[in-house]
Every structure is written in structure tokens, then in C-alpha cells.
């Protein structure tokens, strides 16, 4: 079965060229896509039913009105919006929702949602950390609504996905696993926050391929297999790369390859689908190489 990438031009219109989270990121990430035999699909807007299961109606309305009446502006010190941001954000969340539908219908087993804005810092009622709506949380809630019994989320972004953890932590059929630089933005993600369905693996600045290889080839399968998930969602943040300007991790191209291949291998062994959603990653050339590595793994 061929893999698929979900993308829409609207993701490039949410943009602030002087900001690290800009449209060029996605263009570079997708540069190598024509080298692969991967279906390119369009998203649809997220359903209101699922979006309101993840975010408060007041917050959704605040985003919509801000973008239509007060743009451009900032929701917090580092989360900008323009007149396209609401539309891009509902299409980003909608991409993951659609991906869940497609794997449920067994049309695909491996899908990459090449979306912006990213999602894992967005909480129930707050935009933060460049994120508007929590795309992966939308996917997890959608999956349960379609009858998936258990969903395992792997978040390898350099930052802790505080929003994903906060939104989903009381749902025992969803497991949230995160590796992240710590202490670091957004301040959460310590082992004290761990519970039955939350595993935070904080990593010191300077951690690199060796630490990541151990975690992703040994610890991760040990945690996934007994949980018996029917779907894996991945918050794919390439700001773990040593060339990233915002972080202090030392993961090389090889390390990224080990992480992504390990996730694919686990899903193959369990014979379950996997959906990736783009989170961070702010060095354009590293993003291009990470895209190629990821598309190769999805195609393998
Ligand atoms: Zn990040």
C-alpha cells in the first residue's frame, strides 16, 4: 500500500517571513517529495464536532474573529496570526482528521500530514508556541470516535507537547509519549507529570543520536507493545536536529533516520497504521533532509 502526504496551499498563507515558523519551512520539507512514489492528498476543514471536543467554543471563536477582524497580530509573544491563519489551522487539524478516516477505511497505512501551523503546544483554550489548534489531539479524539480502541502518540519534537498532554491526559485509552529537551520551553514535561498513560522522557541539552537511538529502539517498543494500540500518531518535530537554531539537541541526519525508521518498524511489526503530523523544525536545509529521510521511511 502506497503512503500518502496531505498538504494544502493554505498552509503557506499563514506566514510571517521574519518569524522562525514561516511558510518556507514547509516548502523545504516537501522539496524531496517528487523523488518518492507517494500519493498527494488534499485535506478538508476539521469538523466542528471534533474541534469542539478538543478546544473550547470560546477559544475557537476568538481565533476566528481575531483572524477575520484584527489581523495581523499575536496571540502571545511568539504566536502570530494573519487573515489566513484560521483557515490554515482548521485545514491543519482537518488533515489529521482526514488521515484518521483514511486509515480507518484501510485506504492507507502510512500518512504524513505536512501541515502548518503546528499543534502540540495548543491547549484547550489557548494558542501558544506557534500553535493554534492541536492537530494530533484532534486526530486522537477522532480515532476514538471512529472506534479505534487505543491510540499511542509519539512526540519527538524538541519541545514538550504541553497542549497534547493537557488535553488528553484524562483519557486512559490514549497514551502520550514525549522526548524533549528539559528544562526548556514550555517548562512542562518533567517525570513528575507521568501517569499510567503519560511518559515524559526529558533530555539534557546536548543529547544526541546515542540517547535517541536507545530510547526509540529500546524504550519505545517496550512501552508501545503492552499498550496494544490500534493506531500510532506522531508529533514529528525536526527541531531536534543539531542544525536547528532554536534548540540545543545534537541529533544528526542519522539520528533522525533511526527515530523515524524505528517508529515505522514498530507499526509494521504490530500491523497498525501510523499518521505523522509536522510540528517544529526551523533550519530549512535540515528540514529538507529530514523530509527526504521521512518519505524514504514511509516508502520502505
Ligand atoms: Zn518544537
PDB file of C-alpha atoms and ligand atoms in Angstrom:
ATOM      1  CA  UNK A   1       0.000   0.000   0.000  1.00  0.00           C
ATOM      2  CA  UNK A   2       1.384   3.386  -1.035  1.00  0.00           C
ATOM      3  CA  UNK A   3       1.897   6.057   1.638  1.00  0.00           C
ATOM      4  CA  UNK A   4       0.223   9.453   1.382  1.00  0.00           C
ATOM      5  CA  UNK A   5       1.074  13.047   2.193  1.00  0.00           C
ATOM      6  CA  UNK A   6      -1.716  15.513   2.975  1.00  0.00           C
ATOM      7  CA  UNK A   7      -0.991  19.125   2.038  1.00  0.00           C
ATOM      8  CA  UNK A   8      -2.815  22.295   1.025  1.00  0.00           C
ATOM      9  CA  UNK A   9      -1.567  25.648  -0.295  1.00  0.00           C
ATOM     10  CA  UNK A  10      -3.438  27.394   2.540  1.00  0.00           C
ATOM     11  CA  UNK A  11      -0.672  26.214   4.900  1.00  0.00           C
ATOM     12  CA  UNK A  12       1.725  28.561   3.094  1.00  0.00           C
ATOM     13  CA  UNK A  13      -0.517  31.591   3.541  1.00  0.00           C
ATOM     14  CA  UNK A  14      -0.253  31.570   7.327  1.00  0.00           C
ATOM     15  CA  UNK A  15       3.108  33.298   7.200  1.00  0.00           C
ATOM     16  CA  UNK A  16       5.430  35.830   8.769  1.00  0.00           C
ATOM     17  CA  UNK A  17       8.715  35.703   6.851  1.00  0.00           C
ATOM     18  CA  UNK A  18      10.761  37.175   9.715  1.00  0.00           C
ATOM     19  CA  UNK A  19       9.484  34.511  12.150  1.00  0.00           C
ATOM     20  CA  UNK A  20      11.205  31.112  12.528  1.00  0.00           C
ATOM     21  CA  UNK A  21       7.847  29.336  11.981  1.00  0.00           C
ATOM     22  CA  UNK A  22       7.337  30.576   8.413  1.00  0.00           C
ATOM     23  CA  UNK A  23       6.000  29.146   5.173  1.00  0.00           C
ATOM     24  CA  UNK A  24       9.433  28.356   3.732  1.00  0.00           C
ATOM     25  CA  UNK A  25       9.769  25.581   6.326  1.00  0.00           C
ATOM     26  CA  UNK A  26       7.070  23.552   4.680  1.00  0.00           C
ATOM     27  CA  UNK A  27       8.351  24.238   1.156  1.00  0.00           C
ATOM     28  CA  UNK A  28      11.772  22.907   2.133  1.00  0.00           C
ATOM     29  CA  UNK A  29      10.333  19.943   3.981  1.00  0.00           C
ATOM     30  CA  UNK A  30       8.407  18.912   0.860  1.00  0.00           C
ATOM     31  CA  UNK A  31      11.220  19.575  -1.650  1.00  0.00           C
ATOM     32  CA  UNK A  32      12.166  15.902  -1.994  1.00  0.00           C
ATOM     33  CA  UNK A  33       8.591  14.599  -2.227  1.00  0.00           C
ATOM     34  CA  UNK A  34       8.676  14.198  -6.060  1.00  0.00           C
ATOM     35  CA  UNK A  35      11.507  11.669  -5.597  1.00  0.00           C
ATOM     36  CA  UNK A  36       9.034   9.241  -3.999  1.00  0.00           C
ATOM     37  CA  UNK A  37       6.005   7.249  -5.099  1.00  0.00           C
ATOM     38  CA  UNK A  38       3.681   8.852  -2.542  1.00  0.00           C
ATOM     39  CA  UNK A  39       0.078   9.947  -3.094  1.00  0.00           C
ATOM     40  CA  UNK A  40      -0.511  13.662  -2.510  1.00  0.00           C
ATOM     41  CA  UNK A  41      -3.932  14.330  -0.981  1.00  0.00           C
ATOM     42  CA  UNK A  42      -5.899  17.434  -0.042  1.00  0.00           C
ATOM     43  CA  UNK A  43      -7.285  17.968   3.455  1.00  0.00           C
ATOM     44  CA  UNK A  44     -10.759  19.152   4.377  1.00  0.00           C
ATOM     45  CA  UNK A  45     -11.687  21.545   7.182  1.00  0.00           C
ATOM     46  CA  UNK A  46     -11.873  19.905  10.589  1.00  0.00           C
ATOM     47  CA  UNK A  47     -15.403  19.022  11.693  1.00  0.00           C
ATOM     48  CA  UNK A  48     -16.812  21.336  14.335  1.00  0.00           C
ATOM     49  CA  UNK A  49     -17.843  18.324  16.407  1.00  0.00           C
ATOM     50  CA  UNK A  50     -14.262  17.087  16.768  1.00  0.00           C
ATOM     51  CA  UNK A  51     -12.677  20.540  17.085  1.00  0.00           C
ATOM     52  CA  UNK A  52     -15.024  21.375  19.978  1.00  0.00           C
ATOM     53  CA  UNK A  53     -14.156  18.065  21.631  1.00  0.00           C
ATOM     54  CA  UNK A  54     -10.551  19.346  21.817  1.00  0.00           C
ATOM     55  CA  UNK A  55     -10.905  23.138  22.161  1.00  0.00           C
ATOM     56  CA  UNK A  56     -13.443  25.375  23.889  1.00  0.00           C
ATOM     57  CA  UNK A  57     -16.005  27.080  21.671  1.00  0.00           C
ATOM     58  CA  UNK A  58     -14.966  30.465  23.103  1.00  0.00           C
ATOM     59  CA  UNK A  59     -11.375  29.902  22.074  1.00  0.00           C
ATOM     60  CA  UNK A  60     -12.285  28.740  18.562  1.00  0.00           C
ATOM     61  CA  UNK A  61     -14.482  31.802  18.129  1.00  0.00           C
ATOM     62  CA  UNK A  62     -11.724  34.060  19.453  1.00  0.00           C
ATOM     63  CA  UNK A  63      -9.296  32.692  16.838  1.00  0.00           C
ATOM     64  CA  UNK A  64     -11.849  33.076  14.052  1.00  0.00           C
ATOM     65  CA  UNK A  65     -12.706  36.669  14.966  1.00  0.00           C
ATOM     66  CA  UNK A  66      -9.090  37.674  15.564  1.00  0.00           C
ATOM     67  CA  UNK A  67      -8.088  36.433  12.110  1.00  0.00           C
ATOM     68  CA  UNK A  68     -11.038  37.964  10.285  1.00  0.00           C
ATOM     69  CA  UNK A  69     -11.233  41.309  12.106  1.00  0.00           C
ATOM     70  CA  UNK A  70      -7.973  42.079  13.884  1.00  0.00           C
ATOM     71  CA  UNK A  71      -5.269  40.522  11.717  1.00  0.00           C
ATOM     72  CA  UNK A  72      -2.374  40.622  11.692  1.00  0.00           C
ATOM     73  CA  UNK A  73      -1.456  40.190  15.326  1.00  0.00           C
ATOM     74  CA  UNK A  74      -0.118  37.912  18.035  1.00  0.00           C
ATOM     75  CA  UNK A  75      -1.967  35.563  20.373  1.00  0.00           C
ATOM     76  CA  UNK A  76       1.055  35.510  22.674  1.00  0.00           C
ATOM     77  CA  UNK A  77       4.638  36.742  22.477  1.00  0.00           C
ATOM     78  CA  UNK A  78       5.572  34.265  19.771  1.00  0.00           C
ATOM     79  CA  UNK A  79       2.333  33.042  18.150  1.00  0.00           C
ATOM     80  CA  UNK A  80       1.344  35.258  15.232  1.00  0.00           C
ATOM     81  CA  UNK A  81      -1.773  35.270  13.106  1.00  0.00           C
ATOM     82  CA  UNK A  82      -2.807  36.793   9.806  1.00  0.00           C
ATOM     83  CA  UNK A  83      -6.049  36.768   7.826  1.00  0.00           C
ATOM     84  CA  UNK A  84      -5.334  33.206   6.621  1.00  0.00           C
ATOM     85  CA  UNK A  85      -4.437  31.685   9.989  1.00  0.00           C
ATOM     86  CA  UNK A  86      -7.893  30.446  10.988  1.00  0.00           C
ATOM     87  CA  UNK A  87      -8.402  28.766   7.612  1.00  0.00           C
ATOM     88  CA  UNK A  88      -4.915  27.233   7.697  1.00  0.00           C
ATOM     89  CA  UNK A  89      -5.447  25.997  11.266  1.00  0.00           C
ATOM     90  CA  UNK A  90      -8.791  24.321  10.566  1.00  0.00           C
ATOM     91  CA  UNK A  91      -7.260  22.690   7.465  1.00  0.00           C
ATOM     92  CA  UNK A  92      -4.220  21.547   9.517  1.00  0.00           C
ATOM     93  CA  UNK A  93      -6.464  19.903  12.113  1.00  0.00           C
ATOM     94  CA  UNK A  94      -8.668  18.679   9.274  1.00  0.00           C
ATOM     95  CA  UNK A  95      -5.704  16.960   7.624  1.00  0.00           C
ATOM     96  CA  UNK A  96      -5.149  14.760  10.656  1.00  0.00           C
ATOM     97  CA  UNK A  97      -8.885  14.117  10.971  1.00  0.00           C
ATOM     98  CA  UNK A  98      -8.995  13.045   7.321  1.00  0.00           C
ATOM     99  CA  UNK A  99      -5.910  10.880   7.746  1.00  0.00           C
ATOM    100  CA  UNK A 100      -7.644   9.029  10.585  1.00  0.00           C
ATOM    101  CA  UNK A 101     -10.685   8.450   8.373  1.00  0.00           C
ATOM    102  CA  UNK A 102      -8.483   7.141   5.553  1.00  0.00           C
ATOM    103  CA  UNK A 103      -6.630   4.654   7.733  1.00  0.00           C
ATOM    104  CA  UNK A 104      -9.913   3.544   9.317  1.00  0.00           C
ATOM    105  CA  UNK A 105     -11.226   2.818   5.804  1.00  0.00           C
ATOM    106  CA  UNK A 106      -7.947   0.935   5.182  1.00  0.00           C
ATOM    107  CA  UNK A 107      -7.146   3.085   2.165  1.00  0.00           C
ATOM    108  CA  UNK A 108      -3.717   3.909   3.586  1.00  0.00           C
ATOM    109  CA  UNK A 109      -1.493   2.656   6.402  1.00  0.00           C
ATOM    110  CA  UNK A 110       1.087   5.443   6.469  1.00  0.00           C
ATOM    111  CA  UNK A 111       0.171   9.095   6.123  1.00  0.00           C
ATOM    112  CA  UNK A 112       2.202  12.253   6.700  1.00  0.00           C
ATOM    113  CA  UNK A 113       0.220  15.441   7.362  1.00  0.00           C
ATOM    114  CA  UNK A 114       2.506  18.190   6.042  1.00  0.00           C
ATOM    115  CA  UNK A 115       0.710  20.975   7.869  1.00  0.00           C
ATOM    116  CA  UNK A 116       1.171  24.414   9.368  1.00  0.00           C
ATOM    117  CA  UNK A 117       0.537  25.908  11.870  1.00  0.00           C
ATOM    118  CA  UNK A 118       1.898  23.188  14.177  1.00  0.00           C
ATOM    119  CA  UNK A 119      -0.243  21.976  17.065  1.00  0.00           C
ATOM    120  CA  UNK A 120       1.285  20.329  20.113  1.00  0.00           C
ATOM    121  CA  UNK A 121       1.545  23.440  22.337  1.00  0.00           C
ATOM    122  CA  UNK A 122      -2.075  24.498  21.734  1.00  0.00           C
ATOM    123  CA  UNK A 123      -4.170  23.864  24.853  1.00  0.00           C
ATOM    124  CA  UNK A 124      -7.936  23.594  25.205  1.00  0.00           C
ATOM    125  CA  UNK A 125      -8.328  27.364  25.252  1.00  0.00           C
ATOM    126  CA  UNK A 126      -5.021  28.923  24.351  1.00  0.00           C
ATOM    127  CA  UNK A 127      -2.738  29.395  21.352  1.00  0.00           C
ATOM    128  CA  UNK A 128       0.926  29.217  22.272  1.00  0.00           C
ATOM    129  CA  UNK A 129       4.345  28.262  20.940  1.00  0.00           C
ATOM    130  CA  UNK A 130       3.452  28.916  17.269  1.00  0.00           C
ATOM    131  CA  UNK A 131       0.440  26.541  17.619  1.00  0.00           C
ATOM    132  CA  UNK A 132      -3.255  27.365  17.102  1.00  0.00           C
ATOM    133  CA  UNK A 133      -5.242  24.112  17.145  1.00  0.00           C
ATOM    134  CA  UNK A 134      -3.890  20.828  18.464  1.00  0.00           C
ATOM    135  CA  UNK A 135      -3.750  18.743  15.298  1.00  0.00           C
ATOM    136  CA  UNK A 136      -2.621  15.496  16.917  1.00  0.00           C
ATOM    137  CA  UNK A 137      -5.180  15.763  19.743  1.00  0.00           C
ATOM    138  CA  UNK A 138      -7.844  16.198  17.055  1.00  0.00           C
ATOM    139  CA  UNK A 139      -6.579  13.018  15.395  1.00  0.00           C
ATOM    140  CA  UNK A 140      -6.620  11.044  18.640  1.00  0.00           C
ATOM    141  CA  UNK A 141     -10.145  12.128  19.570  1.00  0.00           C
ATOM    142  CA  UNK A 142     -11.352  11.427  16.038  1.00  0.00           C
ATOM    143  CA  UNK A 143      -9.795   7.970  16.154  1.00  0.00           C
ATOM    144  CA  UNK A 144     -11.710   7.056  19.325  1.00  0.00           C
ATOM    145  CA  UNK A 145     -14.919   8.393  17.775  1.00  0.00           C
ATOM    146  CA  UNK A 146     -14.412   6.053  14.801  1.00  0.00           C
ATOM    147  CA  UNK A 147     -13.966   3.012  17.007  1.00  0.00           C
ATOM    148  CA  UNK A 148     -10.192   2.743  17.416  1.00  0.00           C
ATOM    149  CA  UNK A 149      -9.882   1.308  20.919  1.00  0.00           C
ATOM    150  CA  UNK A 150      -6.436   2.667  21.801  1.00  0.00           C
ATOM    151  CA  UNK A 151      -4.177   5.340  20.339  1.00  0.00           C
ATOM    152  CA  UNK A 152      -0.475   5.832  21.112  1.00  0.00           C
ATOM    153  CA  UNK A 153       1.049   9.272  20.499  1.00  0.00           C
ATOM    154  CA  UNK A 154       4.798   9.638  19.975  1.00  0.00           C
ATOM    155  CA  UNK A 155       6.047  13.236  20.199  1.00  0.00           C
ATOM    156  CA  UNK A 156       9.699  13.570  19.159  1.00  0.00           C
ATOM    157  CA  UNK A 157       9.659  17.364  18.788  1.00  0.00           C
ATOM    158  CA  UNK A 158      12.439  19.057  20.779  1.00  0.00           C
ATOM    159  CA  UNK A 159       9.807  20.744  22.949  1.00  0.00           C
ATOM    160  CA  UNK A 160       7.322  19.103  25.277  1.00  0.00           C
ATOM    161  CA  UNK A 161       3.795  18.892  23.865  1.00  0.00           C
ATOM    162  CA  UNK A 162       2.149  20.507  26.859  1.00  0.00           C
ATOM    163  CA  UNK A 163      -1.109  21.046  24.991  1.00  0.00           C
ATOM    164  CA  UNK A 164      -1.426  17.448  23.864  1.00  0.00           C
ATOM    165  CA  UNK A 165      -0.678  16.198  27.367  1.00  0.00           C
ATOM    166  CA  UNK A 166      -3.143  18.595  28.996  1.00  0.00           C
ATOM    167  CA  UNK A 167      -5.988  17.881  26.562  1.00  0.00           C
ATOM    168  CA  UNK A 168      -5.661  14.082  26.525  1.00  0.00           C
ATOM    169  CA  UNK A 169      -4.204  13.081  29.901  1.00  0.00           C
ATOM    170  CA  UNK A 170      -7.543  12.020  31.395  1.00  0.00           C
ATOM    171  CA  UNK A 171      -8.362   9.643  28.542  1.00  0.00           C
ATOM    172  CA  UNK A 172      -6.856   6.274  29.525  1.00  0.00           C
ATOM    173  CA  UNK A 173      -7.226   4.822  26.027  1.00  0.00           C
ATOM    174  CA  UNK A 174      -4.746   7.421  24.731  1.00  0.00           C
ATOM    175  CA  UNK A 175      -1.044   7.156  25.642  1.00  0.00           C
ATOM    176  CA  UNK A 176       1.217  10.196  25.294  1.00  0.00           C
ATOM    177  CA  UNK A 177       4.981   9.565  24.971  1.00  0.00           C
ATOM    178  CA  UNK A 178       7.318  12.542  24.605  1.00  0.00           C
ATOM    179  CA  UNK A 179      11.056  13.069  24.363  1.00  0.00           C
ATOM    180  CA  UNK A 180      12.129  16.690  24.691  1.00  0.00           C
ATOM    181  CA  UNK A 181      14.907  18.996  25.804  1.00  0.00           C
ATOM    182  CA  UNK A 182      14.436  19.763  29.503  1.00  0.00           C
ATOM    183  CA  UNK A 183      14.429  22.138  31.259  1.00  0.00           C
ATOM    184  CA  UNK A 184      13.282  24.171  28.277  1.00  0.00           C
ATOM    185  CA  UNK A 185      10.243  25.834  26.707  1.00  0.00           C
ATOM    186  CA  UNK A 186       7.356  25.398  27.597  1.00  0.00           C
ATOM    187  CA  UNK A 187       8.540  24.294  31.060  1.00  0.00           C
ATOM    188  CA  UNK A 188       6.388  21.174  31.341  1.00  0.00           C
ATOM    189  CA  UNK A 189       7.325  17.566  30.618  1.00  0.00           C
ATOM    190  CA  UNK A 190       9.050  16.504  33.824  1.00  0.00           C
ATOM    191  CA  UNK A 191       8.771  12.889  35.004  1.00  0.00           C
ATOM    192  CA  UNK A 192       6.632  14.147  37.934  1.00  0.00           C
ATOM    193  CA  UNK A 193       3.833  14.636  35.393  1.00  0.00           C
ATOM    194  CA  UNK A 194       3.968  10.985  34.310  1.00  0.00           C
ATOM    195  CA  UNK A 195       0.997   8.741  34.945  1.00  0.00           C
ATOM    196  CA  UNK A 196      -0.319   5.476  33.614  1.00  0.00           C
ATOM    197  CA  UNK A 197      -0.876   6.927  30.135  1.00  0.00           C
ATOM    198  CA  UNK A 198       1.789   9.681  30.110  1.00  0.00           C
ATOM    199  CA  UNK A 199       5.515   9.077  29.710  1.00  0.00           C
ATOM    200  CA  UNK A 200       7.765  12.099  29.555  1.00  0.00           C
ATOM    201  CA  UNK A 201      11.417  11.422  28.787  1.00  0.00           C
ATOM    202  CA  UNK A 202      13.229  14.715  29.426  1.00  0.00           C
ATOM    203  CA  UNK A 203      16.678  15.036  27.866  1.00  0.00           C
ATOM    204  CA  UNK A 204      19.546  17.325  28.730  1.00  0.00           C
ATOM    205  CA  UNK A 205      20.753  19.908  26.245  1.00  0.00           C
ATOM    206  CA  UNK A 206      23.453  18.231  24.175  1.00  0.00           C
ATOM    207  CA  UNK A 207      21.706  14.867  23.986  1.00  0.00           C
ATOM    208  CA  UNK A 208      22.089  13.351  20.554  1.00  0.00           C
ATOM    209  CA  UNK A 209      21.968  10.249  18.397  1.00  0.00           C
ATOM    210  CA  UNK A 210      23.122   7.836  21.106  1.00  0.00           C
ATOM    211  CA  UNK A 211      20.437   8.825  23.620  1.00  0.00           C
ATOM    212  CA  UNK A 212      17.714   8.983  20.970  1.00  0.00           C
ATOM    213  CA  UNK A 213      18.670   5.616  19.463  1.00  0.00           C
ATOM    214  CA  UNK A 214      18.415   3.929  22.856  1.00  0.00           C
ATOM    215  CA  UNK A 215      15.044   5.498  23.592  1.00  0.00           C
ATOM    216  CA  UNK A 216      13.491   4.910  20.188  1.00  0.00           C
ATOM    217  CA  UNK A 217      14.796   1.409  19.526  1.00  0.00           C
ATOM    218  CA  UNK A 218      14.550   0.007  23.084  1.00  0.00           C
ATOM    219  CA  UNK A 219      12.288   2.001  25.409  1.00  0.00           C
ATOM    220  CA  UNK A 220       9.622   2.992  22.875  1.00  0.00           C
ATOM    221  CA  UNK A 221       8.757  -0.530  21.641  1.00  0.00           C
ATOM    222  CA  UNK A 222       8.692  -1.700  25.277  1.00  0.00           C
ATOM    223  CA  UNK A 223       6.055   0.937  26.041  1.00  0.00           C
ATOM    224  CA  UNK A 224       4.001   0.603  22.869  1.00  0.00           C
ATOM    225  CA  UNK A 225       3.637  -3.167  22.673  1.00  0.00           C
ATOM    226  CA  UNK A 226       1.897  -3.823  26.032  1.00  0.00           C
ATOM    227  CA  UNK A 227      -0.483  -0.880  25.429  1.00  0.00           C
ATOM    228  CA  UNK A 228      -1.729  -2.646  22.277  1.00  0.00           C
ATOM    229  CA  UNK A 229      -2.658   0.482  20.319  1.00  0.00           C
ATOM    230  CA  UNK A 230      -4.622   0.255  17.094  1.00  0.00           C
ATOM    231  CA  UNK A 231      -3.152   3.496  15.743  1.00  0.00           C
ATOM    232  CA  UNK A 232       0.044   5.500  16.253  1.00  0.00           C
ATOM    233  CA  UNK A 233       0.061   9.271  15.874  1.00  0.00           C
ATOM    234  CA  UNK A 234       3.390  11.075  15.660  1.00  0.00           C
ATOM    235  CA  UNK A 235       4.120  14.687  16.504  1.00  0.00           C
ATOM    236  CA  UNK A 236       7.047  14.989  14.125  1.00  0.00           C
ATOM    237  CA  UNK A 237       9.201  17.896  15.223  1.00  0.00           C
ATOM    238  CA  UNK A 238      12.506  18.173  13.428  1.00  0.00           C
ATOM    239  CA  UNK A 239      13.838  20.853  15.765  1.00  0.00           C
ATOM    240  CA  UNK A 240      15.761  18.004  17.434  1.00  0.00           C
ATOM    241  CA  UNK A 241      18.291  18.418  14.623  1.00  0.00           C
ATOM    242  CA  UNK A 242      21.742  19.715  15.606  1.00  0.00           C
ATOM    243  CA  UNK A 243      21.439  22.466  12.975  1.00  0.00           C
ATOM    244  CA  UNK A 244      18.216  23.822  14.485  1.00  0.00           C
ATOM    245  CA  UNK A 245      18.574  27.460  15.600  1.00  0.00           C
ATOM    246  CA  UNK A 246      16.077  27.272  18.491  1.00  0.00           C
ATOM    247  CA  UNK A 247      17.220  24.189  20.395  1.00  0.00           C
ATOM    248  CA  UNK A 248      20.315  22.586  21.875  1.00  0.00           C
ATOM    249  CA  UNK A 249      19.984  18.941  20.915  1.00  0.00           C
ATOM    250  CA  UNK A 250      22.609  17.221  18.780  1.00  0.00           C
ATOM    251  CA  UNK A 251      20.605  14.807  16.663  1.00  0.00           C
ATOM    252  CA  UNK A 252      22.166  14.308  13.219  1.00  0.00           C
ATOM    253  CA  UNK A 253      20.504  13.180   9.989  1.00  0.00           C
ATOM    254  CA  UNK A 254      21.410   9.641  11.032  1.00  0.00           C
ATOM    255  CA  UNK A 255      19.666  10.072  14.369  1.00  0.00           C
ATOM    256  CA  UNK A 256      16.500  11.339  12.692  1.00  0.00           C
ATOM    257  CA  UNK A 257      16.622   8.315  10.411  1.00  0.00           C
ATOM    258  CA  UNK A 258      16.909   5.964  13.392  1.00  0.00           C
ATOM    259  CA  UNK A 259      13.925   7.604  15.136  1.00  0.00           C
ATOM    260  CA  UNK A 260      11.649   7.579  12.111  1.00  0.00           C
ATOM    261  CA  UNK A 261      12.660   4.084  10.993  1.00  0.00           C
ATOM    262  CA  UNK A 262      12.131   2.746  14.487  1.00  0.00           C
ATOM    263  CA  UNK A 263       8.584   4.165  14.621  1.00  0.00           C
ATOM    264  CA  UNK A 264       7.823   2.665  11.193  1.00  0.00           C
ATOM    265  CA  UNK A 265       9.293  -0.693  12.223  1.00  0.00           C
ATOM    266  CA  UNK A 266       7.119  -0.804  15.358  1.00  0.00           C
ATOM    267  CA  UNK A 267       3.966  -0.045  13.365  1.00  0.00           C
ATOM    268  CA  UNK A 268       4.911  -2.690  10.771  1.00  0.00           C
ATOM    269  CA  UNK A 269       5.520  -5.285  13.486  1.00  0.00           C
ATOM    270  CA  UNK A 270       2.161  -4.540  15.111  1.00  0.00           C
ATOM    271  CA  UNK A 271       0.494  -4.223  11.697  1.00  0.00           C
ATOM    272  CA  UNK A 272      -1.203  -0.948  12.657  1.00  0.00           C
ATOM    273  CA  UNK A 273      -1.447   2.378  10.804  1.00  0.00           C
ATOM    274  CA  UNK A 274       0.683   5.420  11.565  1.00  0.00           C
ATOM    275  CA  UNK A 275      -0.064   9.088  10.974  1.00  0.00           C
ATOM    276  CA  UNK A 276       2.635  11.745  11.270  1.00  0.00           C
ATOM    277  CA  UNK A 277       1.867  15.421  11.727  1.00  0.00           C
ATOM    278  CA  UNK A 278       4.506  18.108  11.253  1.00  0.00           C
ATOM    279  CA  UNK A 279       5.375  20.124  14.363  1.00  0.00           C
ATOM    280  CA  UNK A 280       8.648  22.114  14.686  1.00  0.00           C
ATOM    281  CA  UNK A 281      11.936  22.305  12.788  1.00  0.00           C
ATOM    282  CA  UNK A 282      13.470  25.665  11.924  1.00  0.00           C
ATOM    283  CA  UNK A 283      16.604  25.066   9.853  1.00  0.00           C
ATOM    284  CA  UNK A 284      15.488  24.957   6.230  1.00  0.00           C
ATOM    285  CA  UNK A 285      18.251  22.714   4.923  1.00  0.00           C
ATOM    286  CA  UNK A 286      17.879  20.273   7.819  1.00  0.00           C
ATOM    287  CA  UNK A 287      14.133  20.232   7.134  1.00  0.00           C
ATOM    288  CA  UNK A 288      14.732  19.292   3.513  1.00  0.00           C
ATOM    289  CA  UNK A 289      16.975  16.396   4.541  1.00  0.00           C
ATOM    290  CA  UNK A 290      14.575  15.305   7.304  1.00  0.00           C
ATOM    291  CA  UNK A 291      11.746  15.316   4.777  1.00  0.00           C
ATOM    292  CA  UNK A 292      13.694  13.030   2.465  1.00  0.00           C
ATOM    293  CA  UNK A 293      14.578  10.699   5.361  1.00  0.00           C
ATOM    294  CA  UNK A 294      10.938  10.554   6.466  1.00  0.00           C
ATOM    295  CA  UNK A 295       9.476   9.993   2.996  1.00  0.00           C
ATOM    296  CA  UNK A 296      12.015   7.209   2.411  1.00  0.00           C
ATOM    297  CA  UNK A 297      10.992   5.545   5.681  1.00  0.00           C
ATOM    298  CA  UNK A 298       7.291   5.831   4.822  1.00  0.00           C
ATOM    299  CA  UNK A 299       8.003   4.270   1.410  1.00  0.00           C
ATOM    300  CA  UNK A 300      10.088   1.377   2.766  1.00  0.00           C
TER     301      UNK A 300
HETATM  302 ZN1  LIG B   1       9.482  22.238  18.904  1.00  0.00          ZN
END
